[in-house]
mmCIF file of C-alpha atoms in Angstrom:
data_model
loop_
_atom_site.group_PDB
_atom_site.id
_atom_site.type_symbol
_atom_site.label_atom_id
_atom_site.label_comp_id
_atom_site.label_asym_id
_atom_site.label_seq_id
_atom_site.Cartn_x
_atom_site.Cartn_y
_atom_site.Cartn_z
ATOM 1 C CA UNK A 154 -128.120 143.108 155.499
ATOM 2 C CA UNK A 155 -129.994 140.118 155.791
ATOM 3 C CA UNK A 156 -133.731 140.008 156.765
ATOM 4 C CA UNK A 157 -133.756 138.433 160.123
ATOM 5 C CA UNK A 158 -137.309 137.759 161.025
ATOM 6 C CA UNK A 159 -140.315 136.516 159.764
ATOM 7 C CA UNK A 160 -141.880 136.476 156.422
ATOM 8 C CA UNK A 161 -138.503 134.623 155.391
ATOM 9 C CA UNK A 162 -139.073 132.595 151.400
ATOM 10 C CA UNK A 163 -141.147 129.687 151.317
ATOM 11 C CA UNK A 164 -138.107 127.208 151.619
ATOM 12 C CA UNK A 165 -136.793 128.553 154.206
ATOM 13 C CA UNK A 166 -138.233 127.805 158.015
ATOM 14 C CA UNK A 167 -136.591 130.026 160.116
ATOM 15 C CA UNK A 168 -133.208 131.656 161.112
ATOM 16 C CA UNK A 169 -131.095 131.128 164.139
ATOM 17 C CA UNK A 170 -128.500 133.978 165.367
ATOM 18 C CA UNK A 171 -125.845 132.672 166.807
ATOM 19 C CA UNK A 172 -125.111 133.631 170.892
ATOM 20 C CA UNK A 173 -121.591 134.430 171.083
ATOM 21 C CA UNK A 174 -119.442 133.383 174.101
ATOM 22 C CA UNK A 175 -115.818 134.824 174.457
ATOM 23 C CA UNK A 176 -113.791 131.334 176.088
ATOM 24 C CA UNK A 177 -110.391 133.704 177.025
ATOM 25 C CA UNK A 178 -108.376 133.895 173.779
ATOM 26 C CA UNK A 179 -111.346 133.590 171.324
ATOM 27 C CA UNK A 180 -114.750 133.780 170.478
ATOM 28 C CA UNK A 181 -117.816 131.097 169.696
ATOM 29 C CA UNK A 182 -121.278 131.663 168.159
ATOM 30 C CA UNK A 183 -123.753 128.929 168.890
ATOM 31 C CA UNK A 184 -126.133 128.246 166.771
ATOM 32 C CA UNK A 185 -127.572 124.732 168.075
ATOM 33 C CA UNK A 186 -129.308 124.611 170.249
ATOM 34 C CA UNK A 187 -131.250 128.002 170.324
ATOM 35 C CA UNK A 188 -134.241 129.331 171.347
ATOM 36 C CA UNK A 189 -135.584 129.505 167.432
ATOM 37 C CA UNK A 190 -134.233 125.865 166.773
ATOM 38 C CA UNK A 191 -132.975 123.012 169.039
ATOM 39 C CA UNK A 192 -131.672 120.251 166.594
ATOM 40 C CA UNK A 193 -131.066 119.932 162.834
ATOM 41 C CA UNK A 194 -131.531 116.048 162.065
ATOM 42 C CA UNK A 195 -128.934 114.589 164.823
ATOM 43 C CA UNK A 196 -126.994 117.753 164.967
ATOM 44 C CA UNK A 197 -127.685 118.757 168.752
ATOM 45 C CA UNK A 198 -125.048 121.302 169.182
ATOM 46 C CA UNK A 199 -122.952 123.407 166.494
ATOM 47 C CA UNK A 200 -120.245 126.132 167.537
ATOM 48 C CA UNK A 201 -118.513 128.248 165.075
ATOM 49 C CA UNK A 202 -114.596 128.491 166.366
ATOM 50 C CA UNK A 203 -113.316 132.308 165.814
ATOM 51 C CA UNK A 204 -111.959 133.465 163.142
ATOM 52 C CA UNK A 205 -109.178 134.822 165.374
ATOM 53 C CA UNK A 206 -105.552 135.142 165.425
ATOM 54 C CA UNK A 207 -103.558 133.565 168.057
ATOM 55 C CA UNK A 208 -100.191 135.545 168.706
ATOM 56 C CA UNK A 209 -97.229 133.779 170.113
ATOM 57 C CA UNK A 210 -97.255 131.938 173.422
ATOM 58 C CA UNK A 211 -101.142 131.381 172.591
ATOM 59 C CA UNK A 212 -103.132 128.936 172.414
ATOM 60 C CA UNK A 213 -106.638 127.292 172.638
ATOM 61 C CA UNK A 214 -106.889 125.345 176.357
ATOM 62 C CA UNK A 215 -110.350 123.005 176.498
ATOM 63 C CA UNK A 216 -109.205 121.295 179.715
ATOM 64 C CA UNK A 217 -110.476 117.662 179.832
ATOM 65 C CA UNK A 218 -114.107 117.292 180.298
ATOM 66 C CA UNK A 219 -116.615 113.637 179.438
ATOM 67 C CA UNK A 220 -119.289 113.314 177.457
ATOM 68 C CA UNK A 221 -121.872 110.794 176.815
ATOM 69 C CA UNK A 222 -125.038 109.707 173.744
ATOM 70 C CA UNK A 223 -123.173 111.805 171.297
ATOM 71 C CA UNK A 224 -120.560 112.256 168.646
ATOM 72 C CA UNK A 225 -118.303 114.909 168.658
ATOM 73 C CA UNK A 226 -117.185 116.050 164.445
ATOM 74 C CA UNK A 227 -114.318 118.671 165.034
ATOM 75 C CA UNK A 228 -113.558 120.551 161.410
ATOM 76 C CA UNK A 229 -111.079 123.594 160.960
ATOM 77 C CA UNK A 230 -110.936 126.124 158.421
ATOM 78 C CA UNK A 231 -107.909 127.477 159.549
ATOM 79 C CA UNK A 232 -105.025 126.397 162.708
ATOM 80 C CA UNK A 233 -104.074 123.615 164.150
ATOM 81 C CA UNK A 234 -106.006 121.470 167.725
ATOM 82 C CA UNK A 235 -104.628 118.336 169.536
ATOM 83 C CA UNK A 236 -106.783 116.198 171.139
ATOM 84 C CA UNK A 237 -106.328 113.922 173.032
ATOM 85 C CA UNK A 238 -108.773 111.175 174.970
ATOM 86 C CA UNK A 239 -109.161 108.922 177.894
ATOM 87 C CA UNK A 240 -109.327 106.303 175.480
ATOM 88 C CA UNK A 241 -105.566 106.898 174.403
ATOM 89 C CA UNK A 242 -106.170 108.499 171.134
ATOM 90 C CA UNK A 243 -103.486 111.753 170.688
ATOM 91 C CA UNK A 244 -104.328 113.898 167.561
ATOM 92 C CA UNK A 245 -103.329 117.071 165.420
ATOM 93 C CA UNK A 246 -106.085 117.748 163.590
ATOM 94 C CA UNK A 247 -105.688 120.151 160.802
ATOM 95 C CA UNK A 248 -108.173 122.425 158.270
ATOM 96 C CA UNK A 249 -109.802 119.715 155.914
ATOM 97 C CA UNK A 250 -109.489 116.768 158.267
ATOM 98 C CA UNK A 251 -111.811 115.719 160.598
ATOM 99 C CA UNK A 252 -112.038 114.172 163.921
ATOM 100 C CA UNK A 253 -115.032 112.195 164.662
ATOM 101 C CA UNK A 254 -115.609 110.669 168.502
ATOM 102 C CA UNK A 255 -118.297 108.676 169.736
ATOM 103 C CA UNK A 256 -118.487 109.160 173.111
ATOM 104 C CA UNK A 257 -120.964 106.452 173.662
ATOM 105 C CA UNK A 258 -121.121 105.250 177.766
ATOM 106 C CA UNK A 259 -118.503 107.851 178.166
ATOM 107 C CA UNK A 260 -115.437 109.096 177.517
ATOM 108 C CA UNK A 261 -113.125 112.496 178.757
ATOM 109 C CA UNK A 262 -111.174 114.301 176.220
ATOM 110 C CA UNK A 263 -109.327 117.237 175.638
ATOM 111 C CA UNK A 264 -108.768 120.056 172.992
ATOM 112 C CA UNK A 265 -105.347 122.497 172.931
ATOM 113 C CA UNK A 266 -103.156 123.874 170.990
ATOM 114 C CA UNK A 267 -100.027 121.875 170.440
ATOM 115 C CA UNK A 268 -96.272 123.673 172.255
ATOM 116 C CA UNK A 269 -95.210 123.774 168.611
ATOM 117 C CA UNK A 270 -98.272 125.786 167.092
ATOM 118 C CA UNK A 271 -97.624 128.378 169.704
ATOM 119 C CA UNK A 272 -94.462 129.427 168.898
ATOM 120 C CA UNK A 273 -95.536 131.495 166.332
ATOM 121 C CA UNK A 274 -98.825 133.270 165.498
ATOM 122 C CA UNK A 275 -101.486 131.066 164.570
ATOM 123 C CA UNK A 276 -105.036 131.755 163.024
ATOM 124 C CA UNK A 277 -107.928 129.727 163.961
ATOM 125 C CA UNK A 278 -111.416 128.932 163.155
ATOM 126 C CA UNK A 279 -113.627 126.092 162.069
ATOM 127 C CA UNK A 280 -116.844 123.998 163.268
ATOM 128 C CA UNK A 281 -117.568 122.187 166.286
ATOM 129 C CA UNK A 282 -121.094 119.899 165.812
ATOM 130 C CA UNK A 283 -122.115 117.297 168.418
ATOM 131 C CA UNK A 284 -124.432 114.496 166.716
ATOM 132 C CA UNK A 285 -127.131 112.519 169.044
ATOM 133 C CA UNK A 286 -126.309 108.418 168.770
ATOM 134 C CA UNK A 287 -129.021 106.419 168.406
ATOM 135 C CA UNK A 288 -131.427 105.532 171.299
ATOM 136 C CA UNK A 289 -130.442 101.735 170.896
ATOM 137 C CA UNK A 290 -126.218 102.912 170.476
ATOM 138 C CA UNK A 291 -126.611 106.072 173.563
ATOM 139 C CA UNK A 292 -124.326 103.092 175.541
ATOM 140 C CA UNK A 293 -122.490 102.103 172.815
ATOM 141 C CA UNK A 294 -117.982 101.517 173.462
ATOM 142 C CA UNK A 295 -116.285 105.209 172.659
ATOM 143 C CA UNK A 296 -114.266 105.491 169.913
ATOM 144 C CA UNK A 297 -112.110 107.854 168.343
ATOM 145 C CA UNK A 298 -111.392 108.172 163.942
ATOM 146 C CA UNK A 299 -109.132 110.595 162.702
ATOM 147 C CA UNK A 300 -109.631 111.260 158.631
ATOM 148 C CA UNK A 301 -107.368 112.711 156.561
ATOM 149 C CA UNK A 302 -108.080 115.663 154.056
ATOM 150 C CA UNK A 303 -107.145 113.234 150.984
ATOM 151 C CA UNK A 304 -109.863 110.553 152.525
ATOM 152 C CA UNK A 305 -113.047 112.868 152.068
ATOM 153 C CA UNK A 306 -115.026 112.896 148.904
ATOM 154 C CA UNK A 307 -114.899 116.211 146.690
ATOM 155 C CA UNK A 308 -118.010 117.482 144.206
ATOM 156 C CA UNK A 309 -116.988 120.262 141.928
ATOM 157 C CA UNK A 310 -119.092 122.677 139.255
ATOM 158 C CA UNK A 311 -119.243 125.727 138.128
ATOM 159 C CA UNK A 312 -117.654 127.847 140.955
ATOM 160 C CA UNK A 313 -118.341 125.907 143.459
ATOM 161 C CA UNK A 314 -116.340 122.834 145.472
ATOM 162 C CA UNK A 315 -117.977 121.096 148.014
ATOM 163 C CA UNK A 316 -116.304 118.862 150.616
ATOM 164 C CA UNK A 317 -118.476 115.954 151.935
ATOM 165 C CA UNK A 318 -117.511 115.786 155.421
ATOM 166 C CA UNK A 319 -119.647 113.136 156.738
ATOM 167 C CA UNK A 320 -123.056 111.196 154.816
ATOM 168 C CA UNK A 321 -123.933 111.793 151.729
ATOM 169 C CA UNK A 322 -124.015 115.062 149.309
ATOM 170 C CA UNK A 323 -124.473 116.282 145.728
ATOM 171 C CA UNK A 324 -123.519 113.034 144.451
ATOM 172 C CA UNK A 325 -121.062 111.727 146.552
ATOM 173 C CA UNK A 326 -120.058 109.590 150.286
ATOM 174 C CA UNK A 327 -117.765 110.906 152.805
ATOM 175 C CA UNK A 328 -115.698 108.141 153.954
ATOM 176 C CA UNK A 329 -116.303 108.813 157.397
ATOM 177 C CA UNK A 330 -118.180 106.464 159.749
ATOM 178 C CA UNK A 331 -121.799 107.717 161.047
ATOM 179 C CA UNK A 332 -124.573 105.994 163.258
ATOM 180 C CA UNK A 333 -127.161 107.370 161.972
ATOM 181 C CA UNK A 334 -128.462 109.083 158.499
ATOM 182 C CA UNK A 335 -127.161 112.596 158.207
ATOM 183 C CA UNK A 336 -124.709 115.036 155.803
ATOM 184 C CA UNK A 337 -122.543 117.321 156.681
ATOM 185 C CA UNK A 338 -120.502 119.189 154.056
ATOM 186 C CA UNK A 339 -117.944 122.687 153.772
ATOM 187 C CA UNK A 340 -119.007 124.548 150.377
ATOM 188 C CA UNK A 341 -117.031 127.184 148.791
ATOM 189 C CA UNK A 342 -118.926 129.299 146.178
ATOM 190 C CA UNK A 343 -117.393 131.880 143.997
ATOM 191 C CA UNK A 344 -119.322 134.761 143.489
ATOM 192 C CA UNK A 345 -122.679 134.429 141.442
ATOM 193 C CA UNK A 346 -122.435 130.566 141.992
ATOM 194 C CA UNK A 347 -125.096 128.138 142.555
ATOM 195 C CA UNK A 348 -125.796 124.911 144.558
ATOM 196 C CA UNK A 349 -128.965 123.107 144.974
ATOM 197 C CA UNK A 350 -129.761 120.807 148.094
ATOM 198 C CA UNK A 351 -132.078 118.396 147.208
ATOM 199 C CA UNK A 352 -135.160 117.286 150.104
ATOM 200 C CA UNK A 353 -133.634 113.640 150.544
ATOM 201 C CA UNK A 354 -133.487 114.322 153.991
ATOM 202 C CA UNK A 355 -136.597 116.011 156.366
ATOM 203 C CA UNK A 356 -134.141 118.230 158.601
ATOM 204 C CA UNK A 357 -131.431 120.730 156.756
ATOM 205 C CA UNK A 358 -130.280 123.780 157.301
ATOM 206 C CA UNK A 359 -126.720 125.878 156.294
ATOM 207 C CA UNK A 360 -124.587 127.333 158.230
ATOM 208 C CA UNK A 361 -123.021 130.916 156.375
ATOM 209 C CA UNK A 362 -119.295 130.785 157.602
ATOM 210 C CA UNK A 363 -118.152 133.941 155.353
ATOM 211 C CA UNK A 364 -119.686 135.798 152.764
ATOM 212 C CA UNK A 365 -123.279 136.382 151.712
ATOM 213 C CA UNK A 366 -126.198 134.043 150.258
ATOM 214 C CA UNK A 367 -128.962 134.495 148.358
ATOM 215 C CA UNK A 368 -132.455 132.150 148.519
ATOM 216 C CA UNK A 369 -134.942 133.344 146.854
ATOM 217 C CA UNK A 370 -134.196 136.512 146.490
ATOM 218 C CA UNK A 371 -133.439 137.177 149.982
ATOM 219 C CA UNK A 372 -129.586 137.751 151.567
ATOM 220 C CA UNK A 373 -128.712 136.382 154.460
ATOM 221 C CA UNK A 374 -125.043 137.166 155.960
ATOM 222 C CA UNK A 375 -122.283 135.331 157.652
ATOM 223 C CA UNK A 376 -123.237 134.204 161.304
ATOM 224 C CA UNK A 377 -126.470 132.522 160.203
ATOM 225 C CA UNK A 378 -128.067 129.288 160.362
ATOM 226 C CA UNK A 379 -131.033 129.202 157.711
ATOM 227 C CA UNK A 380 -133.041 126.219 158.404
ATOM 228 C CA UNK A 381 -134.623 124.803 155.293
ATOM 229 C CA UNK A 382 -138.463 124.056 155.375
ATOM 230 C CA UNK A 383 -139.061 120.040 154.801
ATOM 231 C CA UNK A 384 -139.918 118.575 151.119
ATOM 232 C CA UNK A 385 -138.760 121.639 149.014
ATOM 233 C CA UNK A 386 -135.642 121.715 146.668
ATOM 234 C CA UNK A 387 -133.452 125.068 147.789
ATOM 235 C CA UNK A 388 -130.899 127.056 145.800
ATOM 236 C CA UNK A 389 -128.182 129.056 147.574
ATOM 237 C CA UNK A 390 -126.587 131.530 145.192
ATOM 238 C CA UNK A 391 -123.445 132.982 146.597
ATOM 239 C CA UNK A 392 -124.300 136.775 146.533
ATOM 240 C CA UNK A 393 -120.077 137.214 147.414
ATOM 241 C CA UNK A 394 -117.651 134.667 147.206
ATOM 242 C CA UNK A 395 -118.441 132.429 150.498
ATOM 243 C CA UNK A 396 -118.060 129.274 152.869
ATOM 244 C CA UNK A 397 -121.241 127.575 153.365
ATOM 245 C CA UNK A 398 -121.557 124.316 156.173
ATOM 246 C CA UNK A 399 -124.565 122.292 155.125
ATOM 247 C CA UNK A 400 -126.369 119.784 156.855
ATOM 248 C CA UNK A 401 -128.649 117.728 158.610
ATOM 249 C CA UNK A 402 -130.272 114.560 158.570
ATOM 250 C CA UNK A 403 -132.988 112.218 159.715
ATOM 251 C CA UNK A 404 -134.770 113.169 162.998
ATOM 252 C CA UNK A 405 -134.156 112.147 166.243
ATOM 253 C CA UNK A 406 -135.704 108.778 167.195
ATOM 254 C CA UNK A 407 -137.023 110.470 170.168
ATOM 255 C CA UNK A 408 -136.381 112.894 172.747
ATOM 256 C CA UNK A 409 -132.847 113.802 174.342
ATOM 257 C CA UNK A 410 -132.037 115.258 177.225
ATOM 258 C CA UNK A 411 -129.069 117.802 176.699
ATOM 259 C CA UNK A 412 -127.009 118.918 179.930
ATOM 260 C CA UNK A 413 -123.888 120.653 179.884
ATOM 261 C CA UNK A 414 -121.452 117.771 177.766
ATOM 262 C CA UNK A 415 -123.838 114.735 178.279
ATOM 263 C CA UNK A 416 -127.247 114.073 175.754
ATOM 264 C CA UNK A 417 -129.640 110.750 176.408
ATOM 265 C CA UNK A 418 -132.826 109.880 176.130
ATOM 266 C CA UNK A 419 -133.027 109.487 179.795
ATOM 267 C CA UNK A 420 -133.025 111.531 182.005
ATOM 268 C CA UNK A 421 -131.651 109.683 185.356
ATOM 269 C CA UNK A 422 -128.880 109.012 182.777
ATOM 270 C CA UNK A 423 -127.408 112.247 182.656
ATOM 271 C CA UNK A 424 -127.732 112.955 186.331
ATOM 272 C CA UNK A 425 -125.764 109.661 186.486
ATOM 273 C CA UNK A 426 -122.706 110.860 184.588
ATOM 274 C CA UNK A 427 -122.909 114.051 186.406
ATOM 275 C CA UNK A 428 -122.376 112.325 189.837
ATOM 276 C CA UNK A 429 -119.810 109.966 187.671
ATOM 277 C CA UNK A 430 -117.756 112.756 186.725
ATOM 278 C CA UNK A 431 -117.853 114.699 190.401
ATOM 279 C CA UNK A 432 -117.057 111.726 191.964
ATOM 280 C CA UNK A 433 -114.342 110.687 189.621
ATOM 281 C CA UNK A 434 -115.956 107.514 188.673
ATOM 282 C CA UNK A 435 -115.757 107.508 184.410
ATOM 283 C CA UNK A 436 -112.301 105.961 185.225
ATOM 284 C CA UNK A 437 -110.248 107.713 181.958
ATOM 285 C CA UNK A 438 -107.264 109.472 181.944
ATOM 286 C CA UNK A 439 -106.087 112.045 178.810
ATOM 287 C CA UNK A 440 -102.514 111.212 178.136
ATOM 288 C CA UNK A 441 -100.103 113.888 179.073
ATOM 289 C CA UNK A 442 -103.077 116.202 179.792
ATOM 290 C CA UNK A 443 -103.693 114.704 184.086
ATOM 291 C CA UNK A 444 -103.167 118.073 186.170
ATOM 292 C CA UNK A 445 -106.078 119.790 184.919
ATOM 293 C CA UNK A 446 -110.090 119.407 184.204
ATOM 294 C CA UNK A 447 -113.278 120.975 183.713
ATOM 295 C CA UNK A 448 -116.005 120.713 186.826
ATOM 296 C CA UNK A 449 -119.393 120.294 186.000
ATOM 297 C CA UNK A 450 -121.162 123.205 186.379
ATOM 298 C CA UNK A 451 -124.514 124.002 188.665
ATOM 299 C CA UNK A 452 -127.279 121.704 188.279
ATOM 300 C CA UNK A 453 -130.262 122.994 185.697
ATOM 301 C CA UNK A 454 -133.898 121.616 185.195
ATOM 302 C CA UNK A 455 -133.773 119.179 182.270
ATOM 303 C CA UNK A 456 -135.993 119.489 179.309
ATOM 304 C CA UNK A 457 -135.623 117.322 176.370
ATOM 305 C CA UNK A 458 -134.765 118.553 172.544
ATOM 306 C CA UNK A 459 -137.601 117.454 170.450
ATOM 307 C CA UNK A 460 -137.726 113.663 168.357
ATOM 308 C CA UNK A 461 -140.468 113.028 165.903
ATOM 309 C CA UNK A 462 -140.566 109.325 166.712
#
């Protein structure tokens, strides 16, 4: 069992435990933002998807809802999700790939499963992460990339093969597109296998999908998000064979306000998209997805997430 409050090693800063939400058909854990850590780098937000088994007739339903300042990085372990955007964009996206959309000044999308996938049973799970623009890019256009497995740079040793799903890691560049300086990256370690994350960046931290790790001589389970203290080198050793999400990333270039879908660094600017999207003003509609949508829900008192500069 791991240990799950303080004195944790020297490298390590502290530990988040996920909440976990059931949405209907499956369940989430949320480990950013949380009362023991807000952001990692740009990462804002970061869900865990199930694992769970969809039987027949199924399906995951994430009725169309905006968003603004951020990008959303959708990556699967296991199933299948089509999105689909006000800007047009219609997706599958399956386990390797990943979808990356800037929302920007706004855009309204939506996540489901496709009629196909639910004929049958269908497992699913993977990570959801929402990554803070840039103060100077908060109004940049939306866009949407879709990258194929085959695309994404690969780093291999000893019982371990790492994925680079977005920045830079162990060697090697993801091909996909970022704003800002951050990793992201899906690790599979064989039992009694090592990595090393190097303190290139000030802000890291793992995410344990499955399976048990060890730093410094302490386990910590699946479900956790061990945040890395700044400027030290850290070894995971994979106590059982497991699925480790690293990353992080420079700082924020300020403070963000996070409410419901929307992030900014000002505040009137979320209650502007709020009264955008109530009023039916972002002016998008989600192909073949027009019947249906998410309403905001009751206004809360805005703080901001923490920025260093």
């Amino acid at each position: 069992m791991s240990q799950l409050t303080p004195p944790f090693p020297a490298s390590v800063e502290t530990v988040v435990i996920p909440r976990t939400s059931d949405i209907g058909n499956f369940e989430v854990r949320r480990a950013l933002p949380s009362r023991e850590r807000r952001t990692v780098g740009p990462f804002v937000f970061l869900d865990e998807m199930g694992p769970a088994m969809l039987q027949a007739g199924v399906g995951i339903d994430v009725r169309p809802h905006p968003h603004i300042g951020l990008a959303t990085v959708t990556y699967l372990y296991e199933g299948a999700i089509m999105h689909r955007d006000g800007a047009g964009n219609v997706r599958t996206i399956l386990p390797g790939e990943v979808n990356w959309m800037t929302a920007g000044r706004g855009i309204v999308h939506s996540e489901r499963s496709s009629p196909e996938s639910r004929t049958q049973p269908q497992r699913l799970a993977g990570l959801q992460s929402w990554v803070a623009l840039p103060a100077s890019l908060e109004e940049t256009d939306p866009g949407f990339v879709h990258y194929d497995r085959d695309a994404q740079a690969v780093a291999e040793g000893e019982g371990v093969r790492a994925q680079i799903v977005a920045g830079s890691l162990f060697g090697q560049t993801s091909s996909v597109r970022t704003l800002s300086p951050l990793f992201l990256g899906d690790v599979a370690l064989e039992a009694g296998a090592r990595v090393q994350l190097d303190p290139e960046y000030e802000e890291r931290a793992a995410y344990i999908a499955r399976g048990e790790v060890e730093i410094d001589g302490q386990r910590f389970e699946a479900g956790r998000l061990v945040v890395f203290a700044p400027g030290k080198a850290v070894t995971l050793k994979a106590a059982t064979a497991a699925r480790v999400a690293l990353l992080g990333g420079e700082p924020l270039d300020g403070p963000r306000y996070l409410w419901w879908n929307f992030v900014s660094s000002r505040r009137d600017r979320i209650h502007q998209a709020r009264e955008d999207w109530e009023r039916d003003r972002f002016g998008q509609t989600v192909p073949e997805d027009t019947t249906e949508f998410i309403p905001a829900p009751p206004w809360a008192p805005l703080a901001p997430l923490p920025g260093s500069r």
